Short mmCIF file of C-alpha atoms (C1' of nucleotides) in Angstrom, two decimals:
data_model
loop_
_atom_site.label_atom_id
_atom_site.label_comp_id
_atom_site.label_asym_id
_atom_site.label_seq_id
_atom_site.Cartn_x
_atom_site.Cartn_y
_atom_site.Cartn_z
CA UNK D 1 16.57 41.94 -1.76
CA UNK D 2 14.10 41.15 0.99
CA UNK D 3 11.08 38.71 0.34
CA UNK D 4 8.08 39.12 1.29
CA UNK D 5 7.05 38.08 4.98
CA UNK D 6 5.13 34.59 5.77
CA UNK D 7 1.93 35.32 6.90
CA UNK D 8 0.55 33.08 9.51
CA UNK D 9 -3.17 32.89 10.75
CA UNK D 10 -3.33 31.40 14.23
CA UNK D 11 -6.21 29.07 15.13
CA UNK D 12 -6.08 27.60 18.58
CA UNK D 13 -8.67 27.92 21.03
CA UNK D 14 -6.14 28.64 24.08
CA UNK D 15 -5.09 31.88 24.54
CA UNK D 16 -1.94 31.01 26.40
CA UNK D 17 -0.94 28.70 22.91
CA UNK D 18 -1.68 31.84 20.79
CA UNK D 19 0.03 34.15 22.78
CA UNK D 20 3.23 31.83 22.68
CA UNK D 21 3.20 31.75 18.97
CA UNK D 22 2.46 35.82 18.77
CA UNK D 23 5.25 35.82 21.02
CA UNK D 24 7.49 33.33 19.36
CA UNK D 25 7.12 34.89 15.95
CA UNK D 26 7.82 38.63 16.97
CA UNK D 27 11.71 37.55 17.22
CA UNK D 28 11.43 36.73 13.49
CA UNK D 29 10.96 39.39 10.97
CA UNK D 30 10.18 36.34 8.17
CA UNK D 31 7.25 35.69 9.65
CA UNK D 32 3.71 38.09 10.13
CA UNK D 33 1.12 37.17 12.44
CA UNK D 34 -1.97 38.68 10.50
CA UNK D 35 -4.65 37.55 12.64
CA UNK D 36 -6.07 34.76 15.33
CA UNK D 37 -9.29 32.60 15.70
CA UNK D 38 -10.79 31.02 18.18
CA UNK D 39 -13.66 29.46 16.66
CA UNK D 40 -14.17 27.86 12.73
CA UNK D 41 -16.30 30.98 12.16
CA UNK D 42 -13.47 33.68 12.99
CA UNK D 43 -10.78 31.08 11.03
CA UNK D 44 -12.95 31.47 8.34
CA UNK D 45 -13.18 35.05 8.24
CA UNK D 46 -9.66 35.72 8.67
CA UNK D 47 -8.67 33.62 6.14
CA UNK D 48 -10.93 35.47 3.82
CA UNK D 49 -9.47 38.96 4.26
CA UNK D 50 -6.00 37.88 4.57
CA UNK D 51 -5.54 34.43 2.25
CA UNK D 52 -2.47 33.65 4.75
CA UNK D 53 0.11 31.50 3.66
CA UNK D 54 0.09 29.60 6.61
CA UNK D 55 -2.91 28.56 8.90
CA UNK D 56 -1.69 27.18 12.80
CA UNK D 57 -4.26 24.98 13.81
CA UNK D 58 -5.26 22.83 16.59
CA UNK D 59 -8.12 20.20 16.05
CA UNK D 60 -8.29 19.21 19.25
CA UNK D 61 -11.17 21.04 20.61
CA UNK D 62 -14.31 19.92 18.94
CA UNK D 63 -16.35 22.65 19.86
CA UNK D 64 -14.32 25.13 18.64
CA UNK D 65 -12.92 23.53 15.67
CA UNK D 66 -13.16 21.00 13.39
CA UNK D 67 -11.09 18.51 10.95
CA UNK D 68 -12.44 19.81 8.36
CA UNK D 69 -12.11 23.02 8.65
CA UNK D 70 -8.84 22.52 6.39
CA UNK D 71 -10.75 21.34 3.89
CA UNK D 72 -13.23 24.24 4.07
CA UNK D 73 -10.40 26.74 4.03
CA UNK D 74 -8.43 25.22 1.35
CA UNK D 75 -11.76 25.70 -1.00
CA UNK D 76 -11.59 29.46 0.19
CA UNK D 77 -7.95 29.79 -0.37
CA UNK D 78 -6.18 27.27 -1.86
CA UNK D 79 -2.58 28.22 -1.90
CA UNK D 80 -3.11 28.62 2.34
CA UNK D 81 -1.07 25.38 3.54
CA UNK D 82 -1.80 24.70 7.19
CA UNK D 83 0.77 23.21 9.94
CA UNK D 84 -1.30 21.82 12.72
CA UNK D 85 0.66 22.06 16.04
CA UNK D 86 -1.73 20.22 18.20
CA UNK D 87 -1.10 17.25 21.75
CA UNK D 88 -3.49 14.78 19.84
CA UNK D 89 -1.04 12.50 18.54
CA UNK D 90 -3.21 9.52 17.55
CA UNK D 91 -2.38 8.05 14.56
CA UNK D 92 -5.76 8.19 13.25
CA UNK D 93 -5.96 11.72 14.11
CA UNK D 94 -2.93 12.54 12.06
CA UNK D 95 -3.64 10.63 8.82
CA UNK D 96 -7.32 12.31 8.95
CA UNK D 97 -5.53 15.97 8.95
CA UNK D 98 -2.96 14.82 6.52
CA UNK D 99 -5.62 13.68 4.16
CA UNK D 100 -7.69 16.20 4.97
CA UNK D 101 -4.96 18.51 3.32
CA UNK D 102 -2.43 19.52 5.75
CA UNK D 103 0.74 19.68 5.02
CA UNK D 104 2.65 19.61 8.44
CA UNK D 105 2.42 18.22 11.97
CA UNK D 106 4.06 19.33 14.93
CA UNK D 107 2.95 18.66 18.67
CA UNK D 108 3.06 20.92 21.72
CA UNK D 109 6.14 19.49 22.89
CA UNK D 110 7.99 20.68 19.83
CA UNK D 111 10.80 23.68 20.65
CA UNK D 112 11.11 27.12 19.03
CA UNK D 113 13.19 25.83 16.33
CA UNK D 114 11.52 23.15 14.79
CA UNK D 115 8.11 25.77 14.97
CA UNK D 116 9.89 28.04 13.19
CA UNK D 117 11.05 25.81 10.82
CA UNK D 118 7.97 24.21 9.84
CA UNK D 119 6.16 27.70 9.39
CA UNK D 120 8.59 28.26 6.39
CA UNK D 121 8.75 24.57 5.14
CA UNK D 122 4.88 24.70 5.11
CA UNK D 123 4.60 28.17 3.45
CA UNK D 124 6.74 26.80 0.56
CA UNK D 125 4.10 23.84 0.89
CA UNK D 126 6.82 21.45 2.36
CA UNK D 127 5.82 19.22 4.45
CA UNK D 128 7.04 19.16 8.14
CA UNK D 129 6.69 16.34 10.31
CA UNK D 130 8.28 16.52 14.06
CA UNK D 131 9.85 13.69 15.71
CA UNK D 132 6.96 12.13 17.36
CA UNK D 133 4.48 12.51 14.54
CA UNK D 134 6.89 10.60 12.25
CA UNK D 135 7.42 7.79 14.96
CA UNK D 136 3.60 7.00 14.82
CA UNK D 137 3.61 6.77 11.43
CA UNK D 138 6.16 4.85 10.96
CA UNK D 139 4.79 2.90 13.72
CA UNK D 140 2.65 1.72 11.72
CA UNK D 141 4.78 0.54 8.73
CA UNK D 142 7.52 -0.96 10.42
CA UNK D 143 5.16 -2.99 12.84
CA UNK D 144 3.51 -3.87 9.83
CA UNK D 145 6.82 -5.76 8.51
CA UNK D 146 7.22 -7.49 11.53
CA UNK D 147 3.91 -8.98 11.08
CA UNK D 148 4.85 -9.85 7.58
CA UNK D 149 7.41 -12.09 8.99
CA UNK D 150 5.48 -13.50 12.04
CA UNK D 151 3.04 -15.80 10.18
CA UNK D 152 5.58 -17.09 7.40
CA UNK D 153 5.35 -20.68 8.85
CA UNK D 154 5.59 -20.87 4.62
CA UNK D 155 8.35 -22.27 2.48
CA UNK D 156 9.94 -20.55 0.07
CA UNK D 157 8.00 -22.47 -2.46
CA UNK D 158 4.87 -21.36 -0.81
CA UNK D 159 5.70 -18.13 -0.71
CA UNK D 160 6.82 -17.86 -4.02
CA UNK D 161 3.20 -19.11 -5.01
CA UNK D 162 1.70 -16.56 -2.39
CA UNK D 163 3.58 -13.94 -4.16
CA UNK D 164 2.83 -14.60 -7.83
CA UNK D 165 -1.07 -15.37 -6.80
CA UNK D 166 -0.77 -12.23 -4.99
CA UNK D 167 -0.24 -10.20 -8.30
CA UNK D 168 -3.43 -11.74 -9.91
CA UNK D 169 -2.41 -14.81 -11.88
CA UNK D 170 -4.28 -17.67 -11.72
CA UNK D 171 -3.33 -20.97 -10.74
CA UNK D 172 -2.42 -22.65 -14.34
CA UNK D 173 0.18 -19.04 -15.48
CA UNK D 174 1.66 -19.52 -12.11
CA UNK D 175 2.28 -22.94 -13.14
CA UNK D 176 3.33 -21.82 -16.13
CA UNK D 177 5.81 -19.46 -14.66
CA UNK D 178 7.87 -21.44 -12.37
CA UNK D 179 7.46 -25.04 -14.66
CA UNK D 180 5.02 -26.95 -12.57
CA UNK D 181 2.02 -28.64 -12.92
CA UNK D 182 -1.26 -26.33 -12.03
CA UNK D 183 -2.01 -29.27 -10.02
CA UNK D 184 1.36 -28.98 -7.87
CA UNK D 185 -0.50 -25.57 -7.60
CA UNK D 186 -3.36 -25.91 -6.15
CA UNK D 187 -1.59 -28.39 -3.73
CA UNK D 188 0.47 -25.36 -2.62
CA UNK D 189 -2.49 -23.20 -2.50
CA UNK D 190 -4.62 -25.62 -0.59
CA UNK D 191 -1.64 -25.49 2.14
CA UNK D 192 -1.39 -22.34 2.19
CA UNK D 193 -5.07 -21.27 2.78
CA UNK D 194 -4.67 -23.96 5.43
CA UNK D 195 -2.18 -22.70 7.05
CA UNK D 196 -3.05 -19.07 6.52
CA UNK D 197 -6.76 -19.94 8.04
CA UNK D 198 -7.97 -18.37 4.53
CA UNK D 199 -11.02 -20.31 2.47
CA UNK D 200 -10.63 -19.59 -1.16
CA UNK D 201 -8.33 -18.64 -3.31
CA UNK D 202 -9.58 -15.02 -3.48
CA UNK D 203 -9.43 -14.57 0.67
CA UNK D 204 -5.43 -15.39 0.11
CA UNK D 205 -4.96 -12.66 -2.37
CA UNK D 206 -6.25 -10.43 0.27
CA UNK D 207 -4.61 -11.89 2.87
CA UNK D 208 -1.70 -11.74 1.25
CA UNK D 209 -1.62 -7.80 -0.14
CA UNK D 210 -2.51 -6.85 3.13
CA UNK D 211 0.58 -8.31 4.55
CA UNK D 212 2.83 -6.77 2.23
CA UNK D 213 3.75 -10.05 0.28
CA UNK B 1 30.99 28.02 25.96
CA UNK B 2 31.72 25.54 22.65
CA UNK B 3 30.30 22.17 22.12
CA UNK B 4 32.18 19.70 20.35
CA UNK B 5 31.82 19.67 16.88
CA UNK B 6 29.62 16.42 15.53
CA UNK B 7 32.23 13.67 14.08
CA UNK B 8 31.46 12.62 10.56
CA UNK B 9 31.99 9.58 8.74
CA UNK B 10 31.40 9.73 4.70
CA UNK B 11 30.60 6.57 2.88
CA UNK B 12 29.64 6.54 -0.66
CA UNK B 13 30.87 4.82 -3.47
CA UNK B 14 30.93 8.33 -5.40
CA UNK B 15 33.98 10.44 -5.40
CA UNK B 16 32.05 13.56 -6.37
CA UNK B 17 29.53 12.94 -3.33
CA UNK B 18 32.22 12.71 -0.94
CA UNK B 19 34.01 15.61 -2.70
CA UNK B 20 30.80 17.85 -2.84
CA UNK B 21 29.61 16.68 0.91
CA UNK B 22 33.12 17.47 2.72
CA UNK B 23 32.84 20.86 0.66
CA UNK B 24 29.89 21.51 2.09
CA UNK B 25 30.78 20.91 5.96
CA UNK B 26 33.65 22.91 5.33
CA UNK B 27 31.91 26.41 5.97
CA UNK B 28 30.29 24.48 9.34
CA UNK B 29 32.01 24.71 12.47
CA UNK B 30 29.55 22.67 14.34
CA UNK B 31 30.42 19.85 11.83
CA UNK B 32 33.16 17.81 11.17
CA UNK B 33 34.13 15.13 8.47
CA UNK B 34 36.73 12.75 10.09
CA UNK B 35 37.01 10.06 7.36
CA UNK B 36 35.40 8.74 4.49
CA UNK B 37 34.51 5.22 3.02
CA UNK B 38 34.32 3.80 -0.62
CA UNK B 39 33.47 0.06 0.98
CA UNK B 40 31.68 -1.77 3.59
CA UNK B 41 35.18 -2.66 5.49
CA UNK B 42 36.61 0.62 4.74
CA UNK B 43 33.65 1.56 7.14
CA UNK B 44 34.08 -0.69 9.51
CA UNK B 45 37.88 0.54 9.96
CA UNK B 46 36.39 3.76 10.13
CA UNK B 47 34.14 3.42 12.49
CA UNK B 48 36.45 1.82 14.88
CA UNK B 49 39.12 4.45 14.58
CA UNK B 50 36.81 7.59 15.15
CA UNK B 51 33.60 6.35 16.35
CA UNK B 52 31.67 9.01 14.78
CA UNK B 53 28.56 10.66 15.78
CA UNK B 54 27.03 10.46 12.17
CA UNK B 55 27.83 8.13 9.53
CA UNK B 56 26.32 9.47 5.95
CA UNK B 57 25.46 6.26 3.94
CA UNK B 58 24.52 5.53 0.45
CA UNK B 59 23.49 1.71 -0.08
CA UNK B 60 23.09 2.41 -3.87
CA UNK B 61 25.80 0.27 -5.15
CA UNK B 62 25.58 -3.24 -3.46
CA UNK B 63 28.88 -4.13 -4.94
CA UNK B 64 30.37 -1.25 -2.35
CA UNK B 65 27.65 -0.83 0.70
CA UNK B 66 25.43 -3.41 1.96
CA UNK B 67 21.96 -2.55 4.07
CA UNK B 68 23.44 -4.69 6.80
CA UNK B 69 26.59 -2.62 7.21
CA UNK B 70 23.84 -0.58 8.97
CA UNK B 71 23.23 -3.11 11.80
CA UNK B 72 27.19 -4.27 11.91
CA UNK B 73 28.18 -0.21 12.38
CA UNK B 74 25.92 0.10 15.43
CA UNK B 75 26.83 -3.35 16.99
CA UNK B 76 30.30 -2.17 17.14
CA UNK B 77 29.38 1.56 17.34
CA UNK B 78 25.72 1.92 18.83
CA UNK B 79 26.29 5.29 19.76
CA UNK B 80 26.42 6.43 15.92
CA UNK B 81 23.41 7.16 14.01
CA UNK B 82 22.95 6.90 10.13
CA UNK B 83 21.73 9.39 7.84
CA UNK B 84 20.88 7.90 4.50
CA UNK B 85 22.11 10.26 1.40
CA UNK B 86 20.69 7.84 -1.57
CA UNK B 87 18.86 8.32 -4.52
CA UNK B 88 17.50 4.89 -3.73
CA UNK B 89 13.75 6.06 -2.99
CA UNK B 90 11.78 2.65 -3.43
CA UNK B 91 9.49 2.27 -0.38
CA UNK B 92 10.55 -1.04 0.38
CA UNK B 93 14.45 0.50 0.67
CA UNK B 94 13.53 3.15 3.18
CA UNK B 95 11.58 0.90 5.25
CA UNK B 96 14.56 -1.39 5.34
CA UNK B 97 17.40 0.94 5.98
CA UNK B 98 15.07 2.27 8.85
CA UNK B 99 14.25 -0.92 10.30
CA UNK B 100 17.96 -1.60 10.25
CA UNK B 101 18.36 0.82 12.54
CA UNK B 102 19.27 4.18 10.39
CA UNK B 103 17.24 7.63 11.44
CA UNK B 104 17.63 9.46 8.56
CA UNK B 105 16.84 9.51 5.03
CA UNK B 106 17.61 12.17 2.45
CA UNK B 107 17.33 12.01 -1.63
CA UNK B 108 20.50 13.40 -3.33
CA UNK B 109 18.28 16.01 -4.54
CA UNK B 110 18.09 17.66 -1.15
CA UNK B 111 19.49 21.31 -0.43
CA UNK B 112 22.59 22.25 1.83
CA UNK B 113 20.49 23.93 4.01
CA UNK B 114 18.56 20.26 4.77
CA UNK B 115 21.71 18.33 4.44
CA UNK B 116 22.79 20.22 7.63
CA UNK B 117 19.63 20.30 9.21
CA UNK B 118 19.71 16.45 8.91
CA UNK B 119 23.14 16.04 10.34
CA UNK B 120 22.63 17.74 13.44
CA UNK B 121 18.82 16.36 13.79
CA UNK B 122 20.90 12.81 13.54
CA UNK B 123 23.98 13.57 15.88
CA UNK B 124 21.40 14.12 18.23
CA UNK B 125 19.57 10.85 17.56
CA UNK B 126 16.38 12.43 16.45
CA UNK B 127 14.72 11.39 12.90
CA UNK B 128 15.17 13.68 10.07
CA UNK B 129 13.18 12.56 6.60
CA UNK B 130 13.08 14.77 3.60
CA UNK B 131 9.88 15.72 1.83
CA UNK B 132 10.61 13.35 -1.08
CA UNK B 133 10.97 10.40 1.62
CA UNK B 134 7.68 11.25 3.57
CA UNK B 135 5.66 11.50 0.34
CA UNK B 136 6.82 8.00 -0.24
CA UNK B 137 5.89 6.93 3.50
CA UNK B 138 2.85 8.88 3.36
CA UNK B 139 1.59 7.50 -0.19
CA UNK B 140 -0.01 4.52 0.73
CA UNK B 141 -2.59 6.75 3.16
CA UNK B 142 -2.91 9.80 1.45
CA UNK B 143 -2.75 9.05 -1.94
CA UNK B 144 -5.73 6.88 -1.70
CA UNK B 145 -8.53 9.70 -1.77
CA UNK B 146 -7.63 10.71 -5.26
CA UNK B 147 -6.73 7.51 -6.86
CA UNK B 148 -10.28 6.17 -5.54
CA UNK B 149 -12.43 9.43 -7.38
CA UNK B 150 -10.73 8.51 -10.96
CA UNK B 151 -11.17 5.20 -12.01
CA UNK B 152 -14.99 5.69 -10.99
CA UNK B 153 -16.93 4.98 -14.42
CA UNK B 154 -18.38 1.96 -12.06
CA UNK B 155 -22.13 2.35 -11.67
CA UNK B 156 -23.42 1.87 -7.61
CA UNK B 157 -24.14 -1.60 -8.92
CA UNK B 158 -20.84 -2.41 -10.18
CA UNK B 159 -18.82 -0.62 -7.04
CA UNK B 160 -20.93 -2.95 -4.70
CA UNK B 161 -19.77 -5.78 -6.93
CA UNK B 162 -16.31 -4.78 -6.27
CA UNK B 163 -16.40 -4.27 -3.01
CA UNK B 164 -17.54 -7.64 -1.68
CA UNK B 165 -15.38 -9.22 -4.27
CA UNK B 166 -12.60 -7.65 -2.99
CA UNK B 167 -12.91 -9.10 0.54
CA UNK B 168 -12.11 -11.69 -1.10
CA UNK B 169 -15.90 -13.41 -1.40
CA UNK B 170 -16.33 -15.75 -4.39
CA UNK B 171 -19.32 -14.73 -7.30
CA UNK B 172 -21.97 -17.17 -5.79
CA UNK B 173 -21.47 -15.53 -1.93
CA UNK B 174 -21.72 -12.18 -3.79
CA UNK B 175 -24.57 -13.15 -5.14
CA UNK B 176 -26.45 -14.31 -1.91
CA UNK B 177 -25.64 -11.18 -0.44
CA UNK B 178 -27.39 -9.15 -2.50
CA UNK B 179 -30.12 -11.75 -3.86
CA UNK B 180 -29.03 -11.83 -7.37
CA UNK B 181 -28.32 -15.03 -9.75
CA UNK B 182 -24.69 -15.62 -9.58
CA UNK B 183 -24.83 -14.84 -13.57
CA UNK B 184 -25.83 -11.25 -12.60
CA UNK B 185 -22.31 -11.27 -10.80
CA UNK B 186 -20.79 -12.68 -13.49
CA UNK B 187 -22.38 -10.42 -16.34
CA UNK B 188 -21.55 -7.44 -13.87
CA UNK B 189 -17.65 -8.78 -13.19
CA UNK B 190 -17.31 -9.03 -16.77
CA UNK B 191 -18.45 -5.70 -17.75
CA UNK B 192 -15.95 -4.11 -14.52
CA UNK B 193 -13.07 -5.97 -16.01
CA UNK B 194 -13.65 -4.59 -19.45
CA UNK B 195 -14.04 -1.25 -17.73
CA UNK B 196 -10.77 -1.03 -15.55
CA UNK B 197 -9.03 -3.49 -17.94
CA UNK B 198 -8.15 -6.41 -16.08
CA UNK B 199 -8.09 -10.06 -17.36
CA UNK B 200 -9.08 -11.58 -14.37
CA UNK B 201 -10.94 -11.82 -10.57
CA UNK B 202 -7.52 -12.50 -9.10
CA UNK B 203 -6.51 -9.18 -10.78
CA UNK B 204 -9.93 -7.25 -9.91
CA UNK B 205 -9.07 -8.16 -6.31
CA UNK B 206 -5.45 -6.49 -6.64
CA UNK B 207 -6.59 -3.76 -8.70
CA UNK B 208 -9.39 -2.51 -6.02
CA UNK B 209 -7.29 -3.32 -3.33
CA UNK B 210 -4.36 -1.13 -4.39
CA UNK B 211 -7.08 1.77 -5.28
CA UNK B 212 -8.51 1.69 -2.06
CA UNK B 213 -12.06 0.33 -3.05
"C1'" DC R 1 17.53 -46.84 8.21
"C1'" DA R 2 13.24 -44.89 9.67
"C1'" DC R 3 10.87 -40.51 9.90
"C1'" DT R 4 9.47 -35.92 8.82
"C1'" DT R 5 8.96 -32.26 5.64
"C1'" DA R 6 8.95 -30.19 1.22
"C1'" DT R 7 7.93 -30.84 -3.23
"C1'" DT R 8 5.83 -32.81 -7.00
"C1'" DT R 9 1.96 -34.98 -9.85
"C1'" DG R 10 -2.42 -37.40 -12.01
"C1'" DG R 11 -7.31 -38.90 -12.60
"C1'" DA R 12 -11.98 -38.28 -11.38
"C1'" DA R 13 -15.49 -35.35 -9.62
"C1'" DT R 14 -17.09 -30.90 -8.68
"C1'" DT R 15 -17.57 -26.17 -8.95
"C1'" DA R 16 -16.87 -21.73 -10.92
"C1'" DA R 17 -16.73 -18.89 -14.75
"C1'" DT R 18 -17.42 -17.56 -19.64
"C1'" DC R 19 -20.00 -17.04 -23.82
"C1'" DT R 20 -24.20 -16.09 -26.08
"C1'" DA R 21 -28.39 -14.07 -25.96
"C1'" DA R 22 -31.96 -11.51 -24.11
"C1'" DA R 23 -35.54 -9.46 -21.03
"C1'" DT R 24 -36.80 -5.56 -17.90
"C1'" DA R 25 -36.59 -0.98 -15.81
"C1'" DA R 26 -35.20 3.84 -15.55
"C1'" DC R 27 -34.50 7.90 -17.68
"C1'" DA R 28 -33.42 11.42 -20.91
"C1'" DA R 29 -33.86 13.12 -25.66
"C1'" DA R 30 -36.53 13.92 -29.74
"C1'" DT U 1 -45.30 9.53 -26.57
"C1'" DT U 2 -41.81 7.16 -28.73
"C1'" DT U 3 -37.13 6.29 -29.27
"C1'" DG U 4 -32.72 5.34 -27.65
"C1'" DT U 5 -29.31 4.65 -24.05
"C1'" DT U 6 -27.76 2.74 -19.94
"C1'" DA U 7 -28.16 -0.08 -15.92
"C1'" DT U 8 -29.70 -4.10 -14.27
"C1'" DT U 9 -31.15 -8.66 -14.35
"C1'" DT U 10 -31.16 -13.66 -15.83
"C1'" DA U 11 -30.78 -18.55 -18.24
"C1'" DG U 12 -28.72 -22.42 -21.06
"C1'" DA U 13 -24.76 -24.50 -23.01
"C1'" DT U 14 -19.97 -24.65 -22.87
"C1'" DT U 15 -15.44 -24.33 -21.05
"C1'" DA U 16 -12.07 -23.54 -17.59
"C1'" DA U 17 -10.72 -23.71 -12.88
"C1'" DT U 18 -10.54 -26.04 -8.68
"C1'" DT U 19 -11.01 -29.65 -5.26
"C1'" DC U 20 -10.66 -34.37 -3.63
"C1'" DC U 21 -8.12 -38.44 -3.15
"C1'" DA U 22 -4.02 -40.74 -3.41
"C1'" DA U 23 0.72 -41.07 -3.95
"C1'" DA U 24 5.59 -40.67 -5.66
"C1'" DT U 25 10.10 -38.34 -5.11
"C1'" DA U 26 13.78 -35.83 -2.88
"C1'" DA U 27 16.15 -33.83 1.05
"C1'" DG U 28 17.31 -33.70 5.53
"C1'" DT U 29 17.23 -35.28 10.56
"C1'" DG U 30 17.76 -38.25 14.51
#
DNA sequence: CACTTATTTGGAATTAATCTAAATAACAAA
DNA sequence: TTTGTTATTTAGATTAATTCCAAATAAGTG
């Protein structure tokens, strides 16, 4: 009972990088090289007369291709998921191909085994992040926390004001839920926005989602 | 030329986890459970004995694991890593259990074959998160682009509206920016409200924030 | 105790927002 | 063209929300 081989669409402008992959792959009879590209144009057309399940792809050369090429081929061929395995680690860079709709990230430092496994992951449209990739992200996230916790020169009070403004209730229900006076409220509110550097009411709200309170 | 197998502490408050997990590392040489925890000091003893590589961890029950046994494990034990077995998949739980210093994260509805992938990944003090948990990370950034297209009955009028309003500007500054009568703001805040069903400005400011407008 | 900080509140004045009602423009359908 | 629909604009009267000013209370610290 054998299933069907994965077959994988290279697109990377380097020729040493494809012939890694080519060469990579041949020790593994679960997985078909059908074709390479070097250029959006020859992607294109390869993914046309083979609908791979997997499309390799490296961004990182403008010229030859382009972000949104994924989009473009997933129009063509939507069940083709597409692992980038590219050096351009920036964070922007990944959540623009992740949006785009890749599924999987890897970069060139990766080893044989992690390729191989995110080929398969991907062609069962898993996704497949590598180290690195899910560093940055989180990055991002967990830096994020810290910063919620930098600027709480608040009280708990304050913050429990913050929090219940935060979800959209005006001044007099968030009174009304914690059994004050709207004007012990707007007392709060006022030093808050004070101490927040905020001007109205409606900056804090902001202020406040986009700390994660 | 063997390597030592990786040393494995269990602890879950679930007999049938622990059951089903040690069944599982059974047909793995390269893994090995040493002991297994039902409670925080139970863990602690553990850890002390064996020192393991890995400790699997479920903070599920609070009444048996606490978050913070992750920090306390790695003060005494900094050379074991965490891999997080929970069914616990709130984002604001896999943020913590990261930031207190686990790598891992799995949902319990993970495969063997990931289950081992994880462990070793872990023993070696490299980050292993399922799909399940990387949807969840990922949410926030990717899920935006489609949640934006749906709620769009807003005419260009309206979205601008929006938009300024959530930067938190108040219906007059709206106004001047676009050289309308603050009623127009009103008239058109109104009508948005009825459309996406919100009560209030406070709550048109949360609702386009957490859409992405 | 004196001092700071957090918490609470009210009255008066101000500002923002809602309700009601309607005019104008664009545009497609009859 | 006329009719109807939708988007856009606005004002007056009314009501609700907020700010300003001033201060009382409670808790904790030196």
């Amino acid at each position: 009972m054998k299933t069907k081989p994965i077959s994988v669409v290279i697109a990377d402008s380097q020729y040493l990088i494809r012939l890694g992959l080519r060469h990579l792959f041949e020790g593994q009879s679960r997985i078909n090289v059908v074709d390479d590209a070097t250029r959006s144009d020859e992607l294109m057309e390869a993914v046309l007369e083979h609908s791979p399940d997997v499309v390799i792809f490296d961004h990182d050369k403008p010229s030859h291709f382009k972000m949104e090429d994924i989009s473009a081929v997933k129009r063509i061929s939507p069940h083709t998921n597409f692992l980038i395995i590219s050096s351009d680690d920036k964070k922007e860079s990944i959540f623009r191909v992740l949006q785009e709709g890749s599924l999987s990230f890897l970069t060139k430092e990766c080893d044989e085994e992690e390729i191989i496994s995110a080929v398969i992951a991907t062609s069962k449209g898993e996704k497949f992040l590598c180290n690195k990739v899910i560093d940055v992200i989180l990055d991002k996230h967990v830096a994020k926390e810290e910063q919620t916790c930098a600027p709480t020169n608040l009280t708990t009070r304050e913050l429990e004001i913050v929090k219940l403004t935060a979800q959209g209730l005006s001044a007099g229900k968030v009174a009304d839920q914690l059994y004050l006076s709207p004007h012990t409220v707007y007392t709060h509110r006022k030093n808050i926005m004070k101490k927040l550097g905020v001007n109205s009411a409606s900056e804090l709200i902001v202020y406040a989602i986009n700390n994660g309170l």
